[in-house]
Short mmCIF file of C-alpha atoms in Angstrom, two decimals:
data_model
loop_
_atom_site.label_atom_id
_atom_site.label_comp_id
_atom_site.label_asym_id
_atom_site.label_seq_id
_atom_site.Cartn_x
_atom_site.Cartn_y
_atom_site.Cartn_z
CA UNK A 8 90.09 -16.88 61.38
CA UNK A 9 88.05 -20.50 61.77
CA UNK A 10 84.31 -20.14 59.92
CA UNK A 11 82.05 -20.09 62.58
CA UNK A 12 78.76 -20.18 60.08
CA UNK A 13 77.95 -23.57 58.46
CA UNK A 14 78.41 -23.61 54.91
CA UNK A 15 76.49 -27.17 54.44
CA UNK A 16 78.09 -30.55 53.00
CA UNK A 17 79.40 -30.18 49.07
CA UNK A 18 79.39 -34.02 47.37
CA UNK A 19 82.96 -34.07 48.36
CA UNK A 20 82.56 -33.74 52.03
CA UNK A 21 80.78 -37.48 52.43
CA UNK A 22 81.73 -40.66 52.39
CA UNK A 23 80.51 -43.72 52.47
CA UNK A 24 79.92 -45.31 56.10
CA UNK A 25 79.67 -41.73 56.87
CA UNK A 26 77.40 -41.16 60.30
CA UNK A 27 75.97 -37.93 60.50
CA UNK A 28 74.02 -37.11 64.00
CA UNK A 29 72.00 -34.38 63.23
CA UNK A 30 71.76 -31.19 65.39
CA UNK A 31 68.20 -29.69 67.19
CA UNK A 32 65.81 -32.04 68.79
CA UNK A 33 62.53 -31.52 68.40
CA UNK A 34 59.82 -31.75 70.71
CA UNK A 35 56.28 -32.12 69.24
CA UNK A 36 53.45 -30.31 70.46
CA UNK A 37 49.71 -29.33 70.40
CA UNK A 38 50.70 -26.25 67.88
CA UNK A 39 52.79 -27.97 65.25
CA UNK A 40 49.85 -30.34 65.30
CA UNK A 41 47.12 -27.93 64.64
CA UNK A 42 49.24 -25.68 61.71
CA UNK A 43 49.93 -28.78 59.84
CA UNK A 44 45.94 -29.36 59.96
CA UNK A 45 45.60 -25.76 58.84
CA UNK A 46 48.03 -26.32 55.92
CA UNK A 47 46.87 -29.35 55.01
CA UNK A 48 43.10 -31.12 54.32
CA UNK A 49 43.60 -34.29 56.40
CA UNK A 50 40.50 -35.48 58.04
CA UNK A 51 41.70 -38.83 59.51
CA UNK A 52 39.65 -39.40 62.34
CA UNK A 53 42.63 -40.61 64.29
CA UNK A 54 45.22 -37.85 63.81
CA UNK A 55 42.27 -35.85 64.55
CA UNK A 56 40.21 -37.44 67.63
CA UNK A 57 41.71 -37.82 70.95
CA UNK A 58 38.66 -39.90 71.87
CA UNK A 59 38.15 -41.60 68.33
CA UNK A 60 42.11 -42.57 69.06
CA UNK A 61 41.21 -44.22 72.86
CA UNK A 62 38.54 -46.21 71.60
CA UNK A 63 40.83 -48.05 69.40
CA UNK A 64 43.60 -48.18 71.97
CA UNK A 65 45.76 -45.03 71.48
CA UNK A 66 46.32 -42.89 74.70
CA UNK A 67 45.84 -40.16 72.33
CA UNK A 68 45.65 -38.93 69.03
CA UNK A 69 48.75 -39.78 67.37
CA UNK A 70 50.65 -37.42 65.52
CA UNK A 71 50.29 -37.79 61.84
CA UNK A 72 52.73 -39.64 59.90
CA UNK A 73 53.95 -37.61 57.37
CA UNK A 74 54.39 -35.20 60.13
CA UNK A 75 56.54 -37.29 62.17
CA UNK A 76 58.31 -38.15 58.60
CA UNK A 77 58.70 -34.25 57.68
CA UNK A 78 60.00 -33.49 61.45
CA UNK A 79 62.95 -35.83 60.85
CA UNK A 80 63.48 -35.34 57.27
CA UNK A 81 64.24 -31.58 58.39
CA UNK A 82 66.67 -32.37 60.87
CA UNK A 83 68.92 -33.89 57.60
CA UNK A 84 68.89 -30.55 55.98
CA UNK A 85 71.53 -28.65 56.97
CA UNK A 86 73.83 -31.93 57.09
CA UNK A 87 72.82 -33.44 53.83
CA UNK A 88 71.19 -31.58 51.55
CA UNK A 89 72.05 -27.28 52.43
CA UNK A 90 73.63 -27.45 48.44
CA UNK A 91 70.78 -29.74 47.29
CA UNK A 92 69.94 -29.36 43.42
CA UNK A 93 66.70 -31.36 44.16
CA UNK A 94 65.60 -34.66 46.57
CA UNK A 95 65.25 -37.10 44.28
CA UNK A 96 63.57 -40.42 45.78
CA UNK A 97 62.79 -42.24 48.85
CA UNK A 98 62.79 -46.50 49.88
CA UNK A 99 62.45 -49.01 52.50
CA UNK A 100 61.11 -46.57 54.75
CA UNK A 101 59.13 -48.13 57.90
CA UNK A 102 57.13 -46.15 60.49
CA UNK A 103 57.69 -48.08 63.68
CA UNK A 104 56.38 -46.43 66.40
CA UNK A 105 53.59 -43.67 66.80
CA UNK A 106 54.41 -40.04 67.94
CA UNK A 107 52.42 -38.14 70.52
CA UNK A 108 52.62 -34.07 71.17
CA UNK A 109 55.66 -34.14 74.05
CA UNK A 110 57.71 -36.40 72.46
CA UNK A 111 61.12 -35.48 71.42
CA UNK A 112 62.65 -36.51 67.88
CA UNK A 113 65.93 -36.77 67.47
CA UNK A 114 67.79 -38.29 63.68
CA UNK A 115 71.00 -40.18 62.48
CA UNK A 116 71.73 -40.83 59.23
CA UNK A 117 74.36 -42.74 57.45
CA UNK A 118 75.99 -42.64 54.35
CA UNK A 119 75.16 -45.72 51.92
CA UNK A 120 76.21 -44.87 48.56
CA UNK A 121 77.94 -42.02 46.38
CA UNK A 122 77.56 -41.27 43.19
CA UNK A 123 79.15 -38.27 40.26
CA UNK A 124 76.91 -37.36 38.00
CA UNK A 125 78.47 -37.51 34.12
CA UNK A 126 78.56 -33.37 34.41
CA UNK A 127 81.33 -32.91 36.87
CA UNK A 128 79.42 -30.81 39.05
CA UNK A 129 77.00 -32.40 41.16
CA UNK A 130 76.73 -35.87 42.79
CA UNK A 131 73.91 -38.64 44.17
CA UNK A 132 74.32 -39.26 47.83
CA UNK A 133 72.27 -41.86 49.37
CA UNK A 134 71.76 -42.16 52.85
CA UNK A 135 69.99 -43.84 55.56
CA UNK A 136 68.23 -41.56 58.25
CA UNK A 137 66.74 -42.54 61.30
CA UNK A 138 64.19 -41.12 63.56
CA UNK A 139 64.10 -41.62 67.29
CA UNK A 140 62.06 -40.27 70.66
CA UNK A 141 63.49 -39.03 73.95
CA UNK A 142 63.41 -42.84 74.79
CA UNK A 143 66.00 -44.12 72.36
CA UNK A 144 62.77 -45.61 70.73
CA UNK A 145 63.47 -45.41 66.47
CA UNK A 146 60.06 -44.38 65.37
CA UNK A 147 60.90 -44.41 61.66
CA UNK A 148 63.68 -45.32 59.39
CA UNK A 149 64.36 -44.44 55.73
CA UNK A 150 66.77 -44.21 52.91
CA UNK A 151 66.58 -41.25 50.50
CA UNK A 152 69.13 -40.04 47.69
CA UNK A 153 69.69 -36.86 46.73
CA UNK A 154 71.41 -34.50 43.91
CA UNK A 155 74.37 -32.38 45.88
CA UNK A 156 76.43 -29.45 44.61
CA UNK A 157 80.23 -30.06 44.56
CA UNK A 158 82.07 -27.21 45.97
CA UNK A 159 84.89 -28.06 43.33
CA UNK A 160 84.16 -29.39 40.01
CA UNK A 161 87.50 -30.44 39.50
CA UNK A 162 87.81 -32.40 42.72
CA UNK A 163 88.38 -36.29 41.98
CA UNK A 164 85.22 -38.25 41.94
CA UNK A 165 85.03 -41.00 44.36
CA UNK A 166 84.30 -44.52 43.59
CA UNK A 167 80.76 -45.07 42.81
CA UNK A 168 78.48 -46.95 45.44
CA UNK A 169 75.08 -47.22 44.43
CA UNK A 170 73.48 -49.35 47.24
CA UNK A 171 71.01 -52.49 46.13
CA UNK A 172 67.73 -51.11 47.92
CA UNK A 173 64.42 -52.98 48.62
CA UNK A 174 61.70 -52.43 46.08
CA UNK A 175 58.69 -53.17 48.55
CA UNK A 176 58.91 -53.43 51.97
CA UNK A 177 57.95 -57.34 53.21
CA UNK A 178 54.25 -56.66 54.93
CA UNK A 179 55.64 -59.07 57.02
CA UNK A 180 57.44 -56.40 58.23
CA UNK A 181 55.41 -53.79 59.10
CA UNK A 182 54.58 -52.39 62.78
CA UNK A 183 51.11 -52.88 64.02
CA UNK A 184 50.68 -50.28 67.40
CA UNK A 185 51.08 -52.20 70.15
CA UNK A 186 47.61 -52.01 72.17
CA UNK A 187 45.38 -51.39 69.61
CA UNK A 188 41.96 -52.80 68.09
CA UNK A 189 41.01 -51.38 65.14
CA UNK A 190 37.76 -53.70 65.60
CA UNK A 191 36.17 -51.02 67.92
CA UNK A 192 36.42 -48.05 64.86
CA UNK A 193 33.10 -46.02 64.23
CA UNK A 194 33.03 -45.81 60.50
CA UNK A 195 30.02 -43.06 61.08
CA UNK A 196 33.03 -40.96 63.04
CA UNK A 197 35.37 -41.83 60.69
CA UNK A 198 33.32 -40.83 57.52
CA UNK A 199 34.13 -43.89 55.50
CA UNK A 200 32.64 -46.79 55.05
CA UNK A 201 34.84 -48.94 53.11
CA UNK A 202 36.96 -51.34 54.95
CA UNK A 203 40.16 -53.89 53.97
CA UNK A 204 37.83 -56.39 51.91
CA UNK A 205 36.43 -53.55 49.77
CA UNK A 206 39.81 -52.49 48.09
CA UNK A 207 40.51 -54.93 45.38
CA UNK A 208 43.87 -55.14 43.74
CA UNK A 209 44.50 -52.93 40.54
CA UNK A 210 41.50 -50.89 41.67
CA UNK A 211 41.87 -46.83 40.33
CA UNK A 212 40.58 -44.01 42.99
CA UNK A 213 40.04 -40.85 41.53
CA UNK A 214 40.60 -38.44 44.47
CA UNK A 215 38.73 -35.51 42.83
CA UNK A 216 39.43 -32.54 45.25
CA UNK A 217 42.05 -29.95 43.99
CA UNK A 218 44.38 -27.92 46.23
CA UNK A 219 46.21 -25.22 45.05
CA UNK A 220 49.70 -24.39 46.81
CA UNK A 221 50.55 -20.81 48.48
CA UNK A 222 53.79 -19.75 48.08
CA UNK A 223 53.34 -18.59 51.94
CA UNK A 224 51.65 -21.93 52.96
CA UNK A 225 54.74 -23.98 51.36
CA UNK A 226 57.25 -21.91 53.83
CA UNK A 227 55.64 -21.85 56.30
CA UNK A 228 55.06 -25.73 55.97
CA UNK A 229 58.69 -26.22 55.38
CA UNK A 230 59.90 -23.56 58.26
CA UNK A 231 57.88 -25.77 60.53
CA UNK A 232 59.76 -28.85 60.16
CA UNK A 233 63.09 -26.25 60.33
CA UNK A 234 63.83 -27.88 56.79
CA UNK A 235 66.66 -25.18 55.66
CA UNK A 236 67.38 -25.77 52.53
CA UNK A 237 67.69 -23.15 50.01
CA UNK A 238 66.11 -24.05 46.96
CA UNK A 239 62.78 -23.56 49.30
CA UNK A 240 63.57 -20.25 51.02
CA UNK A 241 66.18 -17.97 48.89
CA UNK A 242 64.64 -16.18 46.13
CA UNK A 243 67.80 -13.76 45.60
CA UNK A 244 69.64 -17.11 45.38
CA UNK A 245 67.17 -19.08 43.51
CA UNK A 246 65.95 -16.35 41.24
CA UNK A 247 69.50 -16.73 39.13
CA UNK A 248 68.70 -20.76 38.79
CA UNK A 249 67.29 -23.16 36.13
CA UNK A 250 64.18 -22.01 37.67
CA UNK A 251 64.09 -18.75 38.49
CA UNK A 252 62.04 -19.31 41.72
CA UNK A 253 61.60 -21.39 44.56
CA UNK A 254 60.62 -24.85 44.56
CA UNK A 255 58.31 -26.10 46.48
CA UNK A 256 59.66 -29.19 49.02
CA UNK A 257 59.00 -32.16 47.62
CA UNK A 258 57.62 -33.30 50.95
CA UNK A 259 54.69 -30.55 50.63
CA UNK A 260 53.47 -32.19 47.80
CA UNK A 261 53.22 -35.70 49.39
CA UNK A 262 51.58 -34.44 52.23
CA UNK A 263 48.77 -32.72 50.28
CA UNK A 264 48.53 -36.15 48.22
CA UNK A 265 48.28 -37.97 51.51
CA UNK A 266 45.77 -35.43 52.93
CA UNK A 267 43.53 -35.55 49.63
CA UNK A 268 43.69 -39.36 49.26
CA UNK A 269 40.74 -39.40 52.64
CA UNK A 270 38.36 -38.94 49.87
CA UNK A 271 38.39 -42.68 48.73
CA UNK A 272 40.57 -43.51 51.66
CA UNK A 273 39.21 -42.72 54.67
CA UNK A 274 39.86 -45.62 57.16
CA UNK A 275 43.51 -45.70 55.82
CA UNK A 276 44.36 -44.03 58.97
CA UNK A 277 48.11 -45.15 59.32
CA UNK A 278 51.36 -45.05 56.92
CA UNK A 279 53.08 -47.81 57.40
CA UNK A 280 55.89 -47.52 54.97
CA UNK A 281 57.27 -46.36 52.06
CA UNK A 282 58.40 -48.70 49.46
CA UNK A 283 59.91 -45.65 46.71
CA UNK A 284 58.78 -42.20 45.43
CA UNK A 285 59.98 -39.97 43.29
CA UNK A 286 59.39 -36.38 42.23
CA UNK A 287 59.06 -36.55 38.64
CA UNK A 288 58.91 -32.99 38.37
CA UNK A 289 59.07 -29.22 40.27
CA UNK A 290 55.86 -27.79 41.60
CA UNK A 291 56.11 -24.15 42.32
CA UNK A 292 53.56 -21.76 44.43
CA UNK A 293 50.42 -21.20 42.49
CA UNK A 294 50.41 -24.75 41.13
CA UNK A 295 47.32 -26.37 42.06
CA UNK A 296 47.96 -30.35 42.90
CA UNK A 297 45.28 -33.25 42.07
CA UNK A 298 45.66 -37.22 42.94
CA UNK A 299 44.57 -40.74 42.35
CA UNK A 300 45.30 -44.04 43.95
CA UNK A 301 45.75 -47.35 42.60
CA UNK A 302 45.53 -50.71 44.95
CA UNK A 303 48.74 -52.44 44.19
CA UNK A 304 48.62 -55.14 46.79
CA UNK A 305 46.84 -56.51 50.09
CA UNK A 306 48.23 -58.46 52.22
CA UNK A 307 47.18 -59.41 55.84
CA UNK A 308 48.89 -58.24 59.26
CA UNK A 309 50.04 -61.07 60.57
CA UNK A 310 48.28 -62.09 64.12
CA UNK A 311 45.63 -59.38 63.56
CA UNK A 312 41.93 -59.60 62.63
CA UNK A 313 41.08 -56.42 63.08
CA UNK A 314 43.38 -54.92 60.52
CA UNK A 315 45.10 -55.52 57.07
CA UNK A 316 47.71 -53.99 54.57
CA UNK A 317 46.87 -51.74 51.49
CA UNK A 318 50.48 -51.41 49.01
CA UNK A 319 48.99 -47.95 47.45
CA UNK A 320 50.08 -45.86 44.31
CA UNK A 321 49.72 -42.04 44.59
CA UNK A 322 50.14 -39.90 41.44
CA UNK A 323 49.64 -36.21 42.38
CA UNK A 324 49.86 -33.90 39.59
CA UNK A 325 49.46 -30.06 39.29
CA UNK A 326 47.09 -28.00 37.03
CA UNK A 327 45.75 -31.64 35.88
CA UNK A 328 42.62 -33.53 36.69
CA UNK A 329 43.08 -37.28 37.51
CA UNK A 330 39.99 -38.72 35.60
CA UNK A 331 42.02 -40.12 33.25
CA UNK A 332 44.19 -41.51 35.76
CA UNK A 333 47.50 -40.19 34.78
CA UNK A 334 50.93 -42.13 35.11
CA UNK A 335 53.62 -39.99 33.60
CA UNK A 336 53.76 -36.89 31.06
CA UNK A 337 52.76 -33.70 31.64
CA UNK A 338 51.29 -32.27 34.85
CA UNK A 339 52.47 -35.64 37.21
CA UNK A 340 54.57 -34.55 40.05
CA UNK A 341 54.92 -37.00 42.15
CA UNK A 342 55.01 -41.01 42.21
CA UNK A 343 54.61 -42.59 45.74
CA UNK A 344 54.44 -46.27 46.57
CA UNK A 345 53.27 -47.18 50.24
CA UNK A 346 51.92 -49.25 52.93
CA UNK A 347 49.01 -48.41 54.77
CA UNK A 348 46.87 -50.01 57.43
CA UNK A 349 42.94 -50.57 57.32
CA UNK A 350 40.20 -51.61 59.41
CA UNK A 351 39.23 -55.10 58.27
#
């Protein structure tokens, strides 16, 4: 009798130049917009403002861009990482285009590198996923590698491919939206005064705020962007593991570091891209997640006045204030290394 459930891709299943067109557009709306404000404390006044986003050239409030990111990411799931052991990092990721409530997302992603891991049982797969909207337009692009199951530890390992990635992505390269001055922002509306000039390379931003993480919140997050994976969802399952519980997605976590970098960040109203991350270690529910910033670069937008480029360091960690400004060790959960824009 032919399966008719999907059991998800096992290492052995890929290979490389592998495309994968994932299943289950998505259209955006109004509602996914307003529970990933209620699960999250962003305050960016243009992901929140339809008017603050006209003045400055928008039609509307865009969506925001970790929500756009999560969205895609979760079409991958069931495709690339269903038998996950854990994400493990992200590069040369570039948000191209903004997403509005009514558009429909849609992802590709193709297989870049493969890797067995020294135990026999689980391999690195790296892949290259792409985001588009119901006009063929990519709005964001990214590679990401992650730890997969095998389905038979004594199946032959395949040649290793471990593709030469980008370390930062060029500013040069990064999408300004088309129509826009960022001259016209209200910094009284936007709750920030600090513009472009202000931020001064190997500057340290202590975010201060603390969140902690819901074990309900964290599904429901992860639900929304229809992000199946199991280590997130299956307690009977994930109750025999290294763990014992569920891990929270890795994803959560950077969107409550985004969300609590406004405080010290508040005009960075745009991701631009994504140069690497990592999660350097499991948060679980319960876990309450701090974070702090340091300016790693600046760089101009080429052809613009009214804008420039922030390269940013985010360290979140849980049950661990940041006034020390923690890089590794206990408590840090997450390293992220990314592109922002900025009123100038």
């Amino acid at each position: 009798m032919m399966m008719k459930t999907n059991p998800g891709n096992f290492f052995e299943d890929f290979e490389v130049g592998q495309t994968l067109h994932h299943a289950t557009p998505r259209t955006v709306t109004e509602g996914d917009v307003a529970l990933y404000t209620a699960l999250f404390p962003s305050r960016f006044a243009l992901q929140s403002s339809d008017e603050f986003a006209r003045q400055l050239g928008f039609a509307r409030a865009p969506i925001d861009d970790m929500l756009a990111f999560h969205i895609v990411f979760g079409k991958t799931v069931p495709d690339i990482s269903l038998n996950a052991v854990a994400n493990l990092g992200y590069a040369d990721c570039r948000f191209l285009k903004p997403v509005f409530p009514g558009d429909t997302l849609s992802a590709s992603s193709q297989v870049i590198g493969l890797k067995e891991n020294s135990n026999g049982k689980t391999g690195v797969v790296y892949v290259r996923s792409t985001g588009s909207n119901q006009h063929g337009d990519t709005v964001l692009d990214y590679v990401r590698w992650v730890m997969v199951r095998k389905r038979d530890e004594a199946a032959p390992a395949p040649e290793a491919v471990v593709p030469d990635l980008k370390t930062v992505v060029d500013p040069a390269d990064l999408r300004v939206p088309e129509g826009t001055d960022f001259s016209r922002f209200d910094p009284a509306l936007s709750g920030a005064p600090f513009r472009w000039n202000d931020y001064q390379v190997g500057e340290k931003i202590d975010h201060v705020d603390g969140v902690t993480i819901e074990e309900a919140e964290h599904m429901m997050a992860t639900r929304l962007y229809q992000n199946t994976a199991k280590v997130h969802f299956n307690q009977f399952t994930e109750g025999k593991g290294r763990f014992g519980r569920r891990l929270i997605y890795g994803g959560h976590v950077i969107s409550m570091a985004r969300a609590l970098s406004f405080n010290g960040l508040g005009n960075a109203f745009t991701v631009a891209g994504i140069n690497g991350g990592r999660h350097v270690a499991p948060c679980f529910g319960g876990d309450t997640v701090f974070a702090w910033t340091e300016v790693l670069d600046s760089a101009p937008c080429p052809g613009r006045n009214d804008l420039g480029a922030l390269r940013l360091r985010t360290i979140a960690t849980k049950d661990r204030l940041c006034n020390d400004f923690p890089e590794e060790g206990d408590g840090v959960i997450l390293n992220l290394d990314y592109w922002v824009l900025i009123p100038s």
